[in-house]
Amino acid sequence: MTGLPGTAAAPGSARDAACDAANERAVARLTGSRPVLETVAPAVEVVPGMTDRTVLVSGPPLAWRRYAGGQRRAIIGAALYEGLAGDEAEAEALLADGFVTVRPSHDHATVGSLTGVCSASMPVLVVRDEATGRRAFCRMNEGADRASLTFGVWDDGVEARLRHVAEIVSPALAEVLGRMGGLPVGPIVRRALAMGDDLHSRHKAAGTLLRAEVLDAVLDLSRQGVTRRYRALAAYLRSAEYLFLHVVMAAAKAAADGAAGVPGSSLVTAMNLNEREFGLRVSGLGDRWLTAPLPPVTTLRGRLHDGWSTDDLAYVGGESLITETVGLGGMAAAAAMPLQDHSAGSPDGMIRATERMYRITLREHPDYRIPALAYRGVPCGIDVRRVAETGVVPDIHLGATLRDGGHAGAVLFRPPLEPFRQAADLLSAEPPLAPAQPGDPL
């Protein structure tokens, strides 16, 4: 890796060697993850630092007064759902004075789709990385309806679906997963990539594979009679098209957290957005968020439902971008030809898109492979140095949301370049580290 523009680093410098060695350690942790879906539990019981008055939300930290759209509505809805306020005005007041606190999900080993909103009693999927013992979490989606807390909607229907999932569906799923001894996530990801999924905007094959595994276990458990909970779980599995997305998000979070905190590493460990900003975390820069304003929604390209146009869209946040950090989503466009009209526009375009991502990544994933590229591993381990040097940013397959809330389709999102450049400059300004020696632990 040559020196970056505007830095003093030269090709072959001690700094470059140290960074390369640090990146080897970080990306080995990222690709060595072995995620298992362990259980489902209320967030307050399992999420580190969660309290009865905490609402987790996607994106880098943002002052409450700056939330204005769907993410704000979802946060207020969560306060009402938990009984912390009697009406929206009271919820607004409690959030303004800090009685109800809004916290970034990533600071609690958690990720959330779009608004990312999760409160104490909402059930979260618990994924454990068997390689490191780390656990990560993602809230269970309330179902297939386009009107949901995830998409920035709060109403009586959303509340009813949330309670149904919390009180009936999630205990049944937890029981089944317990009897199964957990469900390995990696084998499903591998098979789904070969079946046309990117595991971000398209997860139909993965959802089918997950449903088959769980329903087989349900049949074994219900030999004495199918209970109401099992019937509810089966119905949920048939309709909850985003369930596996949330599973793979938690799996990716566990892997990325395992790769975090390697001094000198330029590997990306998190990307996300709130209503206003894109945020970036890098292994060698710890928990620091590097941010930049979001591009106008009118620059987004993709396929929208019901005749909507980009003029009808608004950002509501999002952390499903965590899938791109492990080489899925837009990084694996060539695996998901059914998404071509959402993304690169043609089969050749999808292949070129993924080939471009190899220019900014550190490794090909040893297990997650793309049939259309002769089973080449997905491009994994985004390197801020390479992004800054080439000007190529990660392609991200992102859900689209309406200004007034609701799911609008899928789009191709390209984040701003500036945070990647900032991260590269910060790393180049740090004192060089000694390269790792043979035998150093990964």
Coordinates of C-alpha atoms in Angstrom, one line a residue:
M1 CA 0.0 0.0 0.0
T2 CA 1.5 3.3 -1.1
G3 CA 1.3 6.4 1.0
L4 CA -1.9 8.4 0.9
P5 CA -2.3 11.9 -0.6
G6 CA -1.5 14.5 1.9
T7 CA 0.4 12.2 4.3
A8 CA 4.1 11.8 4.9
A9 CA 4.0 8.0 4.6
A10 CA 6.1 6.5 1.8
P11 CA 5.8 3.2 0.0
G12 CA 7.4 0.4 2.1
S13 CA 7.6 2.6 5.2
A14 CA 7.6 1.2 8.7
R15 CA 4.1 2.7 9.1
D16 CA 2.8 0.8 6.1
A17 CA 4.4 -2.4 7.3
A18 CA 2.9 -2.0 10.8
C19 CA -0.5 -1.2 9.3
D20 CA -0.4 -4.2 7.0
A21 CA 0.4 -6.5 9.9
A22 CA -2.3 -4.9 12.0
N23 CA -4.8 -5.5 9.2
E24 CA -3.8 -9.1 8.9
R25 CA -4.7 -9.6 12.5
A26 CA -8.0 -7.7 12.2
V27 CA -9.2 -9.3 9.0
A28 CA -8.3 -12.8 10.3
R29 CA -10.7 -12.1 13.2
L30 CA -13.3 -10.8 10.9
T31 CA -13.3 -13.8 8.6
G32 CA -12.7 -16.4 11.3
S33 CA -16.0 -15.6 13.0
R34 CA -18.3 -18.6 13.6
P35 CA -21.7 -17.1 14.5
V36 CA -24.5 -19.1 16.1
L37 CA -28.1 -17.9 16.7
E38 CA -28.4 -18.8 20.4
T39 CA -31.7 -17.5 21.5
V40 CA -34.2 -14.6 21.7
A41 CA -34.7 -12.6 24.8
P42 CA -36.0 -9.2 26.1
A43 CA -33.3 -6.6 25.4
V44 CA -33.1 -5.5 29.1
E45 CA -32.1 -9.1 30.0
V46 CA -29.2 -9.6 27.7
V47 CA -28.0 -6.3 26.1
P48 CA -25.0 -4.8 27.9
G49 CA -25.9 -1.5 29.6
M50 CA -29.6 -1.6 28.7
T51 CA -32.1 -0.1 31.2
D52 CA -35.8 0.3 31.5
R53 CA -35.5 3.9 30.3
T54 CA -33.1 3.4 27.4
V55 CA -34.0 3.5 23.8
L56 CA -31.3 2.2 21.4
V57 CA -31.2 3.8 17.9
S58 CA -29.2 3.4 14.8
G59 CA -26.5 5.8 13.6
P60 CA -23.7 7.8 15.2
P61 CA -24.8 9.8 18.3
L62 CA -27.3 12.6 17.6
A63 CA -28.8 15.1 20.1
W64 CA -32.5 14.5 20.7
R65 CA -33.5 17.9 19.3
R66 CA -31.9 17.0 15.9
Y67 CA -34.2 14.0 15.3
A68 CA -37.0 15.2 13.1
G69 CA -38.6 12.4 11.0
G70 CA -39.2 8.7 11.1
Q71 CA -36.5 8.0 13.6
R72 CA -38.0 10.5 16.0
R73 CA -41.4 9.0 15.6
A74 CA -40.1 5.5 16.3
I75 CA -38.2 6.7 19.4
I76 CA -41.4 8.3 20.8
G77 CA -43.3 5.1 19.9
A78 CA -40.8 3.0 21.9
A79 CA -41.3 5.3 25.0
L80 CA -45.1 4.8 24.7
Y81 CA -44.7 1.1 24.1
E82 CA -42.7 0.7 27.4
G83 CA -45.3 2.8 29.3
L84 CA -42.8 5.5 30.1
A85 CA -45.2 8.1 28.9
G86 CA -49.0 8.4 28.6
D87 CA -49.0 10.3 25.3
E88 CA -46.7 11.7 22.7
A89 CA -46.3 15.1 24.3
E90 CA -45.2 13.5 27.6
A91 CA -42.8 11.3 25.7
E92 CA -41.3 14.3 24.0
A93 CA -40.8 16.0 27.4
L94 CA -39.2 13.0 29.0
L95 CA -36.8 12.6 26.0
A96 CA -36.0 16.3 26.0
D97 CA -35.0 16.3 29.7
G98 CA -33.1 13.0 29.5
F99 CA -35.4 10.9 31.7
V100 CA -35.7 8.6 28.7
T101 CA -32.2 8.3 27.2
V102 CA -31.4 7.7 23.5
R103 CA -28.2 5.7 23.0
P104 CA -26.3 4.5 19.9
S105 CA -27.0 0.8 19.3
H106 CA -23.3 0.1 18.5
D107 CA -22.2 1.1 22.0
H108 CA -24.3 -1.8 23.3
A109 CA -23.1 -4.6 21.0
T110 CA -26.3 -4.1 19.1
V111 CA -27.4 -3.2 15.6
G112 CA -30.8 -2.1 14.3
S113 CA -32.3 -2.0 10.9
L114 CA -33.3 1.4 9.5
T115 CA -34.6 3.4 12.5
G116 CA -32.9 0.8 14.7
V117 CA -35.2 1.5 17.6
C118 CA -35.1 -1.0 20.4
S119 CA -36.4 -0.6 24.0
A120 CA -36.1 -2.7 27.1
S121 CA -38.9 -5.3 26.7
M122 CA -38.5 -5.8 22.9
P123 CA -37.0 -9.2 22.0
V124 CA -33.6 -9.3 20.5
L125 CA -31.9 -12.1 18.5
V126 CA -28.8 -13.2 20.4
V127 CA -25.9 -14.3 18.2
R128 CA -22.7 -15.7 19.7
D129 CA -19.4 -15.9 17.9
E130 CA -17.9 -19.3 18.8
A131 CA -14.5 -18.1 17.8
T132 CA -14.3 -15.3 20.3
G133 CA -17.3 -15.8 22.7
R134 CA -18.6 -12.4 21.8
R135 CA -22.4 -11.8 21.6
A136 CA -24.2 -9.3 19.5
F137 CA -27.9 -8.4 19.3
C138 CA -30.5 -7.2 16.8
R139 CA -34.2 -6.6 17.6
M140 CA -36.7 -9.0 16.0
N141 CA -38.8 -7.4 13.3
E142 CA -42.5 -7.1 14.0
G143 CA -43.4 -8.8 10.7
A144 CA -43.8 -8.2 7.0
D145 CA -46.1 -5.1 7.1
R146 CA -44.6 -2.0 5.4
A147 CA -45.8 0.0 8.4
S148 CA -43.5 -0.8 11.2
L149 CA -41.3 0.8 13.8
T150 CA -38.3 -0.2 11.7
F151 CA -39.7 2.0 8.9
G152 CA -40.5 5.0 11.1
V153 CA -44.2 4.3 11.8
W154 CA -45.9 4.2 15.1
D155 CA -49.6 3.5 15.5
D156 CA -52.0 1.0 17.1
G157 CA -51.3 -1.7 14.5
V158 CA -47.5 -1.4 15.0
E159 CA -47.9 -1.7 18.7
A160 CA -50.2 -4.8 18.4
R161 CA -47.6 -6.5 16.2
L162 CA -44.8 -5.7 18.5
R163 CA -46.6 -7.1 21.5
H164 CA -47.6 -10.3 19.5
V165 CA -43.9 -10.9 18.7
A166 CA -42.7 -10.1 22.2
E167 CA -45.4 -12.1 24.1
I168 CA -46.1 -15.1 21.9
V169 CA -43.6 -15.5 19.0
S170 CA -40.3 -14.8 20.6
P171 CA -40.8 -17.2 23.6
A172 CA -41.7 -20.0 21.2
L173 CA -38.6 -19.3 19.0
A174 CA -36.4 -19.1 22.1
E175 CA -37.7 -22.5 23.2
V176 CA -37.1 -24.1 19.8
L177 CA -33.6 -22.6 19.6
G178 CA -32.8 -24.0 23.1
R179 CA -33.9 -27.5 22.1
M180 CA -31.8 -27.2 18.9
G181 CA -28.7 -26.1 20.8
G182 CA -28.6 -22.9 18.7
L183 CA -28.5 -22.5 14.9
P184 CA -25.2 -22.0 13.0
V185 CA -25.5 -18.9 10.8
G186 CA -22.5 -19.4 8.5
P187 CA -23.8 -22.5 6.6
I188 CA -27.1 -20.6 5.8
V189 CA -25.1 -17.6 4.5
R190 CA -23.0 -19.8 2.3
R191 CA -25.9 -21.6 0.8
A192 CA -28.0 -18.5 0.3
L193 CA -25.2 -16.7 -1.6
A194 CA -25.3 -19.6 -4.1
M195 CA -29.1 -19.2 -4.3
G196 CA -29.2 -15.5 -5.4
D197 CA -29.1 -13.7 -2.1
D198 CA -26.8 -10.8 -1.2
L199 CA -27.9 -11.2 2.5
H200 CA -28.9 -7.5 2.8
S201 CA -31.5 -6.4 0.3
R202 CA -32.3 -9.9 -0.8
H203 CA -32.5 -12.7 1.8
K204 CA -35.3 -14.8 0.4
A205 CA -33.2 -18.0 0.2
A206 CA -31.7 -17.5 3.6
G207 CA -35.2 -16.9 5.1
T208 CA -36.4 -20.1 3.5
L209 CA -33.5 -22.1 4.8
L210 CA -33.9 -20.7 8.3
R211 CA -37.6 -21.4 8.3
A212 CA -37.0 -25.0 7.2
E213 CA -34.5 -25.5 10.1
V214 CA -36.8 -24.0 12.7
L215 CA -40.0 -25.7 11.5
D216 CA -38.3 -29.1 11.5
A217 CA -37.5 -28.5 15.1
V218 CA -41.1 -27.3 15.8
L219 CA -42.4 -30.6 14.4
D220 CA -40.2 -32.6 16.7
L221 CA -41.3 -30.5 19.7
S222 CA -45.0 -30.7 18.9
R223 CA -45.5 -34.4 18.6
Q224 CA -47.9 -34.2 21.6
G225 CA -50.0 -31.5 19.8
V226 CA -49.3 -28.2 18.1
T227 CA -49.6 -25.4 20.7
R228 CA -50.9 -21.9 20.0
R229 CA -47.4 -20.6 20.4
Y230 CA -46.0 -22.9 17.8
R231 CA -48.8 -22.1 15.4
A232 CA -48.0 -18.4 15.9
L233 CA -44.3 -19.0 15.4
A234 CA -45.0 -20.9 12.1
A235 CA -47.2 -18.1 10.9
Y236 CA -44.6 -15.5 11.8
L237 CA -41.9 -17.4 10.0
R238 CA -44.0 -17.5 6.8
S239 CA -44.5 -13.8 6.8
A240 CA -41.4 -12.2 8.5
E241 CA -39.3 -11.7 5.4
Y242 CA -36.7 -9.6 7.3
L243 CA -36.0 -12.2 10.1
F244 CA -32.8 -13.5 8.6
L245 CA -31.6 -10.1 7.7
H246 CA -31.7 -9.3 11.5
V247 CA -29.9 -12.6 12.3
V248 CA -27.1 -11.9 9.8
M249 CA -26.8 -8.3 11.1
A250 CA -26.1 -9.6 14.6
A251 CA -23.7 -12.1 13.2
A252 CA -21.8 -9.4 11.3
K253 CA -21.8 -7.2 14.4
A254 CA -20.2 -10.0 16.4
A255 CA -17.6 -10.5 13.7
A256 CA -16.8 -6.8 13.3
D257 CA -16.5 -6.3 17.1
G258 CA -14.0 -9.1 17.2
A259 CA -11.9 -7.2 14.6
A260 CA -12.2 -3.9 16.5
G261 CA -9.5 -2.3 18.6
V262 CA -6.4 -3.5 16.7
P263 CA -3.9 -0.7 17.0
G264 CA -2.9 0.7 13.6
S265 CA -5.5 -1.3 11.6
S266 CA -7.3 0.6 8.9
L267 CA -10.1 -2.0 8.6
V268 CA -13.7 -0.7 8.8
T269 CA -15.6 -2.2 11.7
A270 CA -18.9 -0.3 11.4
M271 CA -20.9 1.9 9.0
N272 CA -24.2 3.4 9.7
L273 CA -26.5 6.4 9.4
N274 CA -29.0 8.3 11.5
E275 CA -31.4 10.8 10.0
R276 CA -28.7 13.3 9.1
E277 CA -25.2 11.7 9.0
F278 CA -23.3 8.7 7.8
G279 CA -20.9 7.3 10.4
L280 CA -17.8 5.2 10.2
R281 CA -15.7 3.3 12.7
V282 CA -12.2 1.8 12.1
S283 CA -10.5 -0.9 14.0
G284 CA -7.4 1.2 14.8
L285 CA -9.4 4.2 15.9
G286 CA -11.5 2.5 18.6
D287 CA -15.0 3.8 19.3
R288 CA -14.5 7.1 17.5
W289 CA -17.2 8.0 14.9
L290 CA -16.1 9.8 11.8
T291 CA -19.1 11.4 10.2
A292 CA -20.3 13.4 7.2
P293 CA -23.7 14.7 6.0
L294 CA -25.8 12.2 4.0
P295 CA -26.2 12.7 0.3
P296 CA -29.6 14.0 -0.9
V297 CA -32.2 11.2 -1.2
T298 CA -32.7 12.3 -4.8
T299 CA -29.3 10.9 -5.6
L300 CA -30.4 7.4 -4.6
R301 CA -31.0 4.9 -7.3
G302 CA -33.1 1.7 -7.2
R303 CA -36.5 0.3 -7.4
L304 CA -39.4 1.7 -5.4
H305 CA -42.9 0.4 -4.7
D306 CA -46.3 1.8 -5.8
G307 CA -45.0 4.5 -8.1
W308 CA -43.1 6.3 -5.4
S309 CA -40.1 8.5 -6.5
T310 CA -37.0 9.6 -4.7
D311 CA -38.8 12.8 -3.9
D312 CA -41.0 10.9 -1.6
L313 CA -38.1 9.4 0.4
A314 CA -36.4 10.3 3.6
Y315 CA -33.5 8.9 5.6
V316 CA -34.6 7.3 8.9
G317 CA -31.2 5.8 9.9
G318 CA -29.8 2.3 9.4
E319 CA -27.3 -0.2 10.6
S320 CA -27.9 -3.0 8.2
L321 CA -24.8 -1.6 6.5
I322 CA -22.9 -3.9 9.0
T323 CA -23.5 -6.7 6.4
E324 CA -21.2 -4.9 4.0
T325 CA -18.4 -4.8 6.6
V326 CA -18.2 -8.6 6.3
G327 CA -18.4 -8.7 2.4
L328 CA -22.2 -9.1 2.0
G329 CA -24.9 -6.8 0.6
G330 CA -23.6 -4.5 -2.1
M331 CA -20.1 -6.0 -1.8
A332 CA -21.6 -9.3 -3.0
A333 CA -23.7 -7.8 -5.8
A334 CA -22.5 -10.4 -8.3
A335 CA -24.2 -13.1 -6.2
A336 CA -27.6 -11.5 -6.3
M337 CA -28.6 -11.1 -10.0
P338 CA -32.3 -10.7 -9.0
L339 CA -31.3 -7.3 -7.5
Q340 CA -29.9 -6.0 -10.7
D341 CA -32.7 -3.5 -11.2
H342 CA -32.2 -2.3 -7.6
S343 CA -28.5 -1.9 -8.0
A344 CA -26.1 -2.0 -11.0
G345 CA -28.8 -2.3 -13.7
S346 CA -27.6 -5.4 -15.5
P347 CA -25.8 -8.8 -14.9
D348 CA -22.5 -7.4 -16.2
G349 CA -23.0 -4.3 -14.0
M350 CA -23.4 -6.5 -10.9
I351 CA -20.2 -8.4 -11.7
R352 CA -18.3 -5.2 -12.3
A353 CA -19.7 -3.7 -9.1
T354 CA -18.3 -6.6 -7.0
E355 CA -15.0 -6.6 -8.9
R356 CA -14.6 -2.9 -8.0
M357 CA -15.1 -3.8 -4.3
Y358 CA -12.0 -6.1 -4.4
R359 CA -10.0 -2.9 -5.0
I360 CA -10.8 -1.5 -1.5
T361 CA -10.8 -4.7 0.6
L362 CA -8.1 -6.7 2.3
R363 CA -9.2 -10.3 1.7
E364 CA -11.5 -12.6 -0.1
H365 CA -13.7 -14.4 2.5
P366 CA -12.7 -18.0 2.8
D367 CA -16.2 -19.3 3.2
Y368 CA -18.7 -16.9 1.6
R369 CA -18.3 -17.3 -2.1
I370 CA -19.9 -16.1 -5.4
P371 CA -20.8 -18.7 -8.1
A372 CA -20.8 -16.1 -10.9
L373 CA -17.2 -15.3 -10.1
A374 CA -16.1 -19.0 -10.2
Y375 CA -16.7 -19.2 -6.5
R376 CA -14.3 -16.4 -5.6
G377 CA -14.7 -15.3 -2.0
V378 CA -16.7 -12.1 -1.4
P379 CA -14.5 -9.0 -1.0
C380 CA -14.1 -8.7 2.7
G381 CA -12.5 -6.2 5.0
I382 CA -13.0 -2.6 3.8
D383 CA -9.7 -0.7 4.1
V384 CA -10.0 3.1 4.6
R385 CA -6.5 3.6 3.1
R386 CA -7.6 1.9 -0.1
V387 CA -10.9 3.8 -0.2
A388 CA -9.0 7.1 0.3
E389 CA -6.4 6.3 -2.3
T390 CA -8.8 5.1 -5.0
G391 CA -11.8 7.3 -4.3
V392 CA -14.0 4.1 -4.6
V393 CA -16.5 3.9 -1.7
P394 CA -18.4 0.7 -0.7
D395 CA -21.6 -0.1 -2.6
I396 CA -24.4 -0.5 -0.1
H397 CA -27.8 -2.1 -0.8
L398 CA -30.1 -0.2 1.4
G399 CA -33.8 -0.2 2.2
A400 CA -35.8 2.9 1.2
T401 CA -38.3 4.6 3.5
L402 CA -41.0 7.2 2.9
R403 CA -40.9 10.7 4.4
D404 CA -44.1 9.9 6.4
G405 CA -42.9 6.4 7.3
G406 CA -43.2 3.0 5.6
H407 CA -41.1 0.8 3.4
A408 CA -40.7 2.1 -0.2
G409 CA -38.3 -0.4 -1.8
A410 CA -34.6 -0.8 -2.2
V411 CA -31.8 1.5 -3.4
L412 CA -28.1 1.6 -4.0
F413 CA -26.4 3.9 -1.5
R414 CA -22.9 5.2 -1.8
P415 CA -21.6 6.8 1.4
P416 CA -19.6 10.1 1.4
L417 CA -15.9 9.7 0.8
E418 CA -14.8 12.2 3.5
P419 CA -15.0 10.0 6.6
F420 CA -12.8 7.4 4.9
R421 CA -10.3 10.0 4.1
Q422 CA -10.4 11.4 7.6
A423 CA -9.8 8.0 9.1
A424 CA -6.8 7.4 6.7
D425 CA -5.3 10.7 7.7
L426 CA -5.8 10.1 11.4
L427 CA -4.1 6.7 11.1
S428 CA -1.2 8.1 9.1
A429 CA -0.6 10.8 11.8
E430 CA -0.3 8.2 14.6
P431 CA 3.2 7.0 15.6
P432 CA 4.1 3.9 13.7
L433 CA 3.7 0.6 15.5
A434 CA 6.1 -2.3 15.5
P435 CA 5.0 -5.0 13.0
A436 CA 3.6 -8.2 14.5
Q437 CA 6.2 -10.9 15.1
P438 CA 5.7 -14.6 14.2
G439 CA 3.6 -16.3 16.9
D440 CA 1.8 -13.1 18.0
P441 CA -1.8 -13.9 18.8
L442 CA -4.5 -12.9 16.3

